[in-house]
Every structure is written in structure tokens, then in C-alpha cells.
Coordinates of C-alpha atoms in Angstrom, one line a residue:
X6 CA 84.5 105.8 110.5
X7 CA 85.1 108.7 113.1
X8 CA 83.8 111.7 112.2
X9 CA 86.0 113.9 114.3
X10 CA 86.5 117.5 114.5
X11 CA 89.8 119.2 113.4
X12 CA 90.5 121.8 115.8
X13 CA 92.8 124.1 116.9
X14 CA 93.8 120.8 120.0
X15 CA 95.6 119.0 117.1
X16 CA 97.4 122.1 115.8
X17 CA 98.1 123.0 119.1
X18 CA 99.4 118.9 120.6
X19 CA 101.6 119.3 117.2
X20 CA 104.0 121.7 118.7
X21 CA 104.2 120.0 122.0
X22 CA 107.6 118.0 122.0
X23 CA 107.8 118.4 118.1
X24 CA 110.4 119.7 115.9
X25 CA 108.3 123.7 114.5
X26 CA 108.9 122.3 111.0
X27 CA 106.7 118.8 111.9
X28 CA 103.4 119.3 110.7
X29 CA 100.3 116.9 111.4
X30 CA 99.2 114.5 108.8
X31 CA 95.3 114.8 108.6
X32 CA 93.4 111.8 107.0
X33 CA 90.2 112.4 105.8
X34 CA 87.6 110.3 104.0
X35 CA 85.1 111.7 101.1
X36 CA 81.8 112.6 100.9
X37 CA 79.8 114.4 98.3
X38 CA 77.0 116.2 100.3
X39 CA 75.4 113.6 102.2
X40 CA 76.9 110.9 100.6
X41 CA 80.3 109.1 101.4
X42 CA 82.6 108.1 99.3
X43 CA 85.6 105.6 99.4
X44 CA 88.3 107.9 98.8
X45 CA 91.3 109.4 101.8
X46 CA 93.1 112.6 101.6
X47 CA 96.1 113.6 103.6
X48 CA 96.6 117.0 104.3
X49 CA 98.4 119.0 106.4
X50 CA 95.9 121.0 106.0
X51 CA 92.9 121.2 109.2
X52 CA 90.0 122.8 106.8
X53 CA 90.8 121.4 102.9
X54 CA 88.6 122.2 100.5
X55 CA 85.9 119.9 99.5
X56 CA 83.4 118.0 101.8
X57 CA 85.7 115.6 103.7
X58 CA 85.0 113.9 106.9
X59 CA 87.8 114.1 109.5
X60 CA 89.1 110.6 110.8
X61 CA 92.3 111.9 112.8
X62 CA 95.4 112.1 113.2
X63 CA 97.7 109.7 111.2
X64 CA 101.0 110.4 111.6
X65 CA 103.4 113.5 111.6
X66 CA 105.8 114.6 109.1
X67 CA 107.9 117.4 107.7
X68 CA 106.1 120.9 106.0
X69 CA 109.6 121.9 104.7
X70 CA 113.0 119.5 103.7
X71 CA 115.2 118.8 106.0
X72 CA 118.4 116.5 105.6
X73 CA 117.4 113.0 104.8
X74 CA 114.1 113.3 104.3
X75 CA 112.2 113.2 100.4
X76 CA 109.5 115.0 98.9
X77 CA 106.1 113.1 99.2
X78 CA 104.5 114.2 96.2
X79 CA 100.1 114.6 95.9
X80 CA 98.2 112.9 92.6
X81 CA 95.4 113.0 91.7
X82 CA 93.5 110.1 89.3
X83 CA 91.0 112.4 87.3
X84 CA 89.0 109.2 86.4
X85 CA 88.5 106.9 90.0
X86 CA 89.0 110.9 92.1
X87 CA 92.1 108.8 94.0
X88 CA 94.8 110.8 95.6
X89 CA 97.7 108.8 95.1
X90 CA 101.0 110.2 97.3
X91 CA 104.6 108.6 96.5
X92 CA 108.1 109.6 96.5
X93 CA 108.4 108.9 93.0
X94 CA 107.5 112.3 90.5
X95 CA 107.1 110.7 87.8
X96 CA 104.6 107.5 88.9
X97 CA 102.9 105.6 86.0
X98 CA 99.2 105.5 84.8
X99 CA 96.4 108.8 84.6
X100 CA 97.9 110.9 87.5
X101 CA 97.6 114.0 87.7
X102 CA 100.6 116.0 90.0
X103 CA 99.3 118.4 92.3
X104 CA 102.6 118.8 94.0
X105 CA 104.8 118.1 97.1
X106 CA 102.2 117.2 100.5
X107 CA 105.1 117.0 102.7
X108 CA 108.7 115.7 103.4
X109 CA 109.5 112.3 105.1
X110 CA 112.3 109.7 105.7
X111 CA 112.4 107.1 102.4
X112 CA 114.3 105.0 105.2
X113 CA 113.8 104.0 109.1
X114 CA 115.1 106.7 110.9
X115 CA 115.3 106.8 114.7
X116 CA 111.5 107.9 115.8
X117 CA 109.9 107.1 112.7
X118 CA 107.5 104.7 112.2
X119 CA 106.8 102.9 108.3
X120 CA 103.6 104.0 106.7
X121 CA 102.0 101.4 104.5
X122 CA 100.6 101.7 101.2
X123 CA 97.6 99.6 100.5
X124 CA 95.1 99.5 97.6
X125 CA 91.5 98.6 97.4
X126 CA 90.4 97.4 94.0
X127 CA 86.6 97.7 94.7
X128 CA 87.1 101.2 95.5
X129 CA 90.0 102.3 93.6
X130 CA 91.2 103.7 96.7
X131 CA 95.2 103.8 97.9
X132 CA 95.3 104.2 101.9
X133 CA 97.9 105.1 104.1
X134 CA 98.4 104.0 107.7
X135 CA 101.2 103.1 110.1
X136 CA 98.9 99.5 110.6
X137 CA 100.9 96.8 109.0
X138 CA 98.0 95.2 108.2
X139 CA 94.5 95.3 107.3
X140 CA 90.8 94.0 107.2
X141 CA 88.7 93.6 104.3
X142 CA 89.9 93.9 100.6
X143 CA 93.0 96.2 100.7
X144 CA 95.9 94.5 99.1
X145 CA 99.6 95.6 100.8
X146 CA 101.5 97.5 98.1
X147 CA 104.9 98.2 100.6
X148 CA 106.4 100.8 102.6
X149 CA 105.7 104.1 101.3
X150 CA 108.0 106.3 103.4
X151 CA 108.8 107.0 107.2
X152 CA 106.9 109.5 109.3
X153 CA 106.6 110.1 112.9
X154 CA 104.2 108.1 114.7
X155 CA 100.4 109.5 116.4
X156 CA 101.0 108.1 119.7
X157 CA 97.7 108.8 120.6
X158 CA 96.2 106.5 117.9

């Protein structure tokens, strides 16, 4: 784990070459004081509240609609603290809505990149990344949505 400073550099590098109404996709990872967690938030969002560790830049995406794309909507599981974020509004289990994050493409779309869901049992933990695969015990749950890629990741 990084634990990177978000700056005004990424706010800046978003509006180089980008559509205005892109906006960068933070991922951070938890912590409680000193103590991490295993959880990730995705923000657009450079100073969220909470005590969250900054990792990067994960991929970019849209602050308002625009045609094609769908709202990406934030939950929240009150019991495991996991921040679930799906283009369904309506998702089953204990989730609590918190609202739409951003837009993005529910197809490819020229530019775009897929961003995977995955789950980690052990930490009750959904991640998002444009990796199509991963290391350890996070079990693939699909293609999420389509967002523009970090090429600098």
C-alpha cells in the first residue's frame, strides 16, 4: 500500500486532455487512527472525511450524466463498514444508499477501460480496479461499469 498525497497535481493532470465534466476517481484504503483497515473508498473527492490513506489514481469518470453513460451509485454496509458501488439502486442485502458517486459507461465505449468488481470474503471488502485479475483471496464478481483509464498507473 502507497500512501500517497492527494494534491492539487491530480486535480490539476485531470483537466489536461479531459472532457471539464471528467472527474478523477480517488481510491483510498481505511484506517482508524493508527490502525488500518481492509476497506476502499472511491471518491471524487481529494480530502473525504474520515482517516483514509490515499493509494492513487484509479481511473476517471463522469461528475455529471452525459449520454450513454449510468449513475454509479455509493452503499454503504452498516455491519462489515464496506462501500459497495453498482449501477443497480436497488442492490440486495444491509446496504445502505448514500447516493450517486459518479456517471460511467455500463458498456465498452471507445476510450474506456472495464473496471472489475472483486470481493474479499476475509475482509468483507468489494474492490475496484481496471486489473483483470488479482492476488490473494479476492474472488472476481464481473465487470462493474466502464471508466476512463489512469494511464499513468
Amino acid at each position: 500500500r502507497k500512501n500517497l498525497k492527494l494534491s492539487d497535481k491530480y486535480q490539476s493532470k485531470n483537466n489536461l486532455g479531459l472532457d471539464k465534466n471528467k472527474k478523477t476517481i480517488f481510491i483510498l484504503g481505511g484506517s482508524q487512527g493508527s490502525k488500518t483497515i481492509n476497506e476502499h473508498f472511491y471518491t471524487k473527492s481529494s480530502n473525504p472525511k474520515g482517516s483514509w490513506i490515499a493509494e492513487g489514481v484509479e481511473f476517471y469518470a463522469y461528475n455529471e450524466q452525459v449520454e450513454g453513460t449510468v449513475p454509479i451509485y455509493r452503499f454503504l454496509h452498516n455491519s462489515y463498514k464496506d462501500h459497495f458501488y453498482t449501477r443497480n439502486s436497488n442492490p440486495d442485502g444491509n446496504w445502505k444508499k448514500q447516493g450517486v458517486e459518479f456517471y460511467a459507461y455500463p458498456t465498452s465505449v471507445e476510450g474506456t477501460v472495464p473496471v472489475y468488481r472483486y470481493y474479499s470474503k476475509v475482509n468483507k471488502d468489494h474492490f475496484y480496479t481496471t486489473e483483470s485479475s488479482l492476488e490473494g483471496d479476492w474472488i472476481e464478481q464481473g465487470i462493474e461499469f466502464y471508466a476512463f483509464p489512469n494511464i499513468d498507473k
